[in-house]
mmCIF file of C-alpha atoms in Angstrom:
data_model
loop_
_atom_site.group_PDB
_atom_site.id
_atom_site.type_symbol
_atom_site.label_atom_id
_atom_site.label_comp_id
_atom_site.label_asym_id
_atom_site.label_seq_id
_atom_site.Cartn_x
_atom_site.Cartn_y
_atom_site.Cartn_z
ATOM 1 C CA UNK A 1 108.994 156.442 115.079
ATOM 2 C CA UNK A 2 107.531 156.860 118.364
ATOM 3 C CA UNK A 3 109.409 154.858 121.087
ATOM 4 C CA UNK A 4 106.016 153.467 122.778
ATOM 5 C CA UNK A 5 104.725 151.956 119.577
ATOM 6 C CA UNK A 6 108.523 149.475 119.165
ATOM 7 C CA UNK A 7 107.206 147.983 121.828
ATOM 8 C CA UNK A 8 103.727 146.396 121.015
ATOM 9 C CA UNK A 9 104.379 142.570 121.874
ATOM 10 C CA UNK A 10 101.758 141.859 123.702
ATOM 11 C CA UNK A 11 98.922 139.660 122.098
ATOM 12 C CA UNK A 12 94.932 141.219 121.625
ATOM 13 C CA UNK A 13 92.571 139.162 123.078
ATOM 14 C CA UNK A 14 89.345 137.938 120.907
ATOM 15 C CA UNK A 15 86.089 137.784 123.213
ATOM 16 C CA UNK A 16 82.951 138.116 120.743
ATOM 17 C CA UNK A 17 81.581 139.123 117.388
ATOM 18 C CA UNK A 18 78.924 141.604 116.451
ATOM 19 C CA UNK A 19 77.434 138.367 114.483
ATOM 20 C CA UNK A 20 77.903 134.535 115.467
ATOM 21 C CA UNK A 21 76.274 133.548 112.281
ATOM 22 C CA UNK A 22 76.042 135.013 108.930
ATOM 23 C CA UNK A 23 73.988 133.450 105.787
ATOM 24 C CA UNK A 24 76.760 132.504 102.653
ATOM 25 C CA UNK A 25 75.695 134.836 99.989
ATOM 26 C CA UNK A 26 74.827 137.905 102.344
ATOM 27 C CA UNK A 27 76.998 140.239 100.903
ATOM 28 C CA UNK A 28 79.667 142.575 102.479
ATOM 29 C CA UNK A 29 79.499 142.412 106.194
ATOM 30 C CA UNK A 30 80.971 144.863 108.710
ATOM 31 C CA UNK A 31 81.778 143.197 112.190
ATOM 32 C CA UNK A 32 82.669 144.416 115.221
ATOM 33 C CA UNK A 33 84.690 142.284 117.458
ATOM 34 C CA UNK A 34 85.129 142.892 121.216
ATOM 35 C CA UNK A 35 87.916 141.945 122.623
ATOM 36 C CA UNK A 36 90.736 143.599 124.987
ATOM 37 C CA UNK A 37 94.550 144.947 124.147
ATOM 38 C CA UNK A 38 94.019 146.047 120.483
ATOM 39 C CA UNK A 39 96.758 148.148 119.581
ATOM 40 C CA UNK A 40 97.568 150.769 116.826
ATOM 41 C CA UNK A 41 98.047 148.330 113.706
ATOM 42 C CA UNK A 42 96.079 145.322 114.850
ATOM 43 C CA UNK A 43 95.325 143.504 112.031
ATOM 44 C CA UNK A 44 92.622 140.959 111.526
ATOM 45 C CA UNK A 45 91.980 138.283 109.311
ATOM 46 C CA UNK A 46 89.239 135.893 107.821
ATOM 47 C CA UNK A 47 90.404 132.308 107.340
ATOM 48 C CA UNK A 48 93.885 133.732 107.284
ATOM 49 C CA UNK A 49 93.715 136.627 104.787
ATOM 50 C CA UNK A 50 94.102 139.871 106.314
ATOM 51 C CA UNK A 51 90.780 141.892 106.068
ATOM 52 C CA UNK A 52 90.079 145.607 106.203
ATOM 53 C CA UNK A 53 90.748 146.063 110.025
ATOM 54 C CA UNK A 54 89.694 149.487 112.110
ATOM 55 C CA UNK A 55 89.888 150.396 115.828
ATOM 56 C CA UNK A 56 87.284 151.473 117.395
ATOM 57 C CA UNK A 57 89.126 151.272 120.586
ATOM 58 C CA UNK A 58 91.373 148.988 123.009
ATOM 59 C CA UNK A 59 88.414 146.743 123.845
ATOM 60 C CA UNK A 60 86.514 147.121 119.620
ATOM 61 C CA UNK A 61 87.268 146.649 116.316
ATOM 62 C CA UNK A 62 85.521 146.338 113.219
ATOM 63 C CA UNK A 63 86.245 143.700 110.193
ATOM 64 C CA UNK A 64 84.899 144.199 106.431
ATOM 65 C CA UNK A 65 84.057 140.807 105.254
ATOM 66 C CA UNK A 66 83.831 141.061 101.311
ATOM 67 C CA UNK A 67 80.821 139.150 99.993
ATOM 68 C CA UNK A 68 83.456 136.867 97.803
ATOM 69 C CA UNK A 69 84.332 135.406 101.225
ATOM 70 C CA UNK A 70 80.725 134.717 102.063
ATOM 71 C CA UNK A 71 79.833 132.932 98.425
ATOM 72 C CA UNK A 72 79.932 129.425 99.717
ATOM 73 C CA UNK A 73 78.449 127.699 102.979
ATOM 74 C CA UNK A 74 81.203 126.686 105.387
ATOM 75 C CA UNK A 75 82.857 127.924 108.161
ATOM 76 C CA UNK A 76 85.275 130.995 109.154
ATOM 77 C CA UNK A 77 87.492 131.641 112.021
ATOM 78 C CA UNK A 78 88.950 135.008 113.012
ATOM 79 C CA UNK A 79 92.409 136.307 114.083
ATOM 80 C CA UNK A 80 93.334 139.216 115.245
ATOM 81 C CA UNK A 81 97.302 139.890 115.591
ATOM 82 C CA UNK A 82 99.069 142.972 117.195
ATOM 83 C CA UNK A 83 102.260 144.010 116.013
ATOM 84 C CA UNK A 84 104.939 141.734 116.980
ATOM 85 C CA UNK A 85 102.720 139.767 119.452
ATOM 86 C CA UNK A 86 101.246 136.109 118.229
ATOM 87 C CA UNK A 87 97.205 136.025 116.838
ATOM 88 C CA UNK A 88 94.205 135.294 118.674
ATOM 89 C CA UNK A 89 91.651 133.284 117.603
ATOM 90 C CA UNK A 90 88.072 133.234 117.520
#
């Protein structure tokens, strides 16, 4: 355990998406979401069910949307949640 990481409380900050829009039935979608305070373990998810999450850095991530989620028209929101620190919406 490294002592820096027990202390990851503070909350990422959503700003933007790689996409505002994307057509149901598209397929698997990679976004990247900008944002600011993304920490090691940030995890993201797609109407509340964690999704594949990767930093790119403190201020990017990206998100693999699985084409199941995209089968029907309708709406999604994003979270993303550091360790220990409450989500962010988008």
């Amino acid at each position: 355990v490294v002592p820096g990481l027990m202390s990851t409380g503070t909350a990422a900050t959503l700003a933007s998406s790689s996409q505002t829009t994307i057509t149901h039935g598209a397929g698997n979608t990679l976004l990247t979401l900008t944002g600011s305070n993304f920490k090691p373990g940030v995890a993201v998810t797609w109407n509340g069910s964690y999704r594949t999450t990767t930093i790119v850095d403190a201020t990017h991530v990206t998100v693999a949307i699985p084409a199941s989620d995209l089968a029907a028209a309708g709406t999604g929101s994003l979270a993303a949640t550091n360790p220990g620190a409450s989500a962010s919406l988008h």
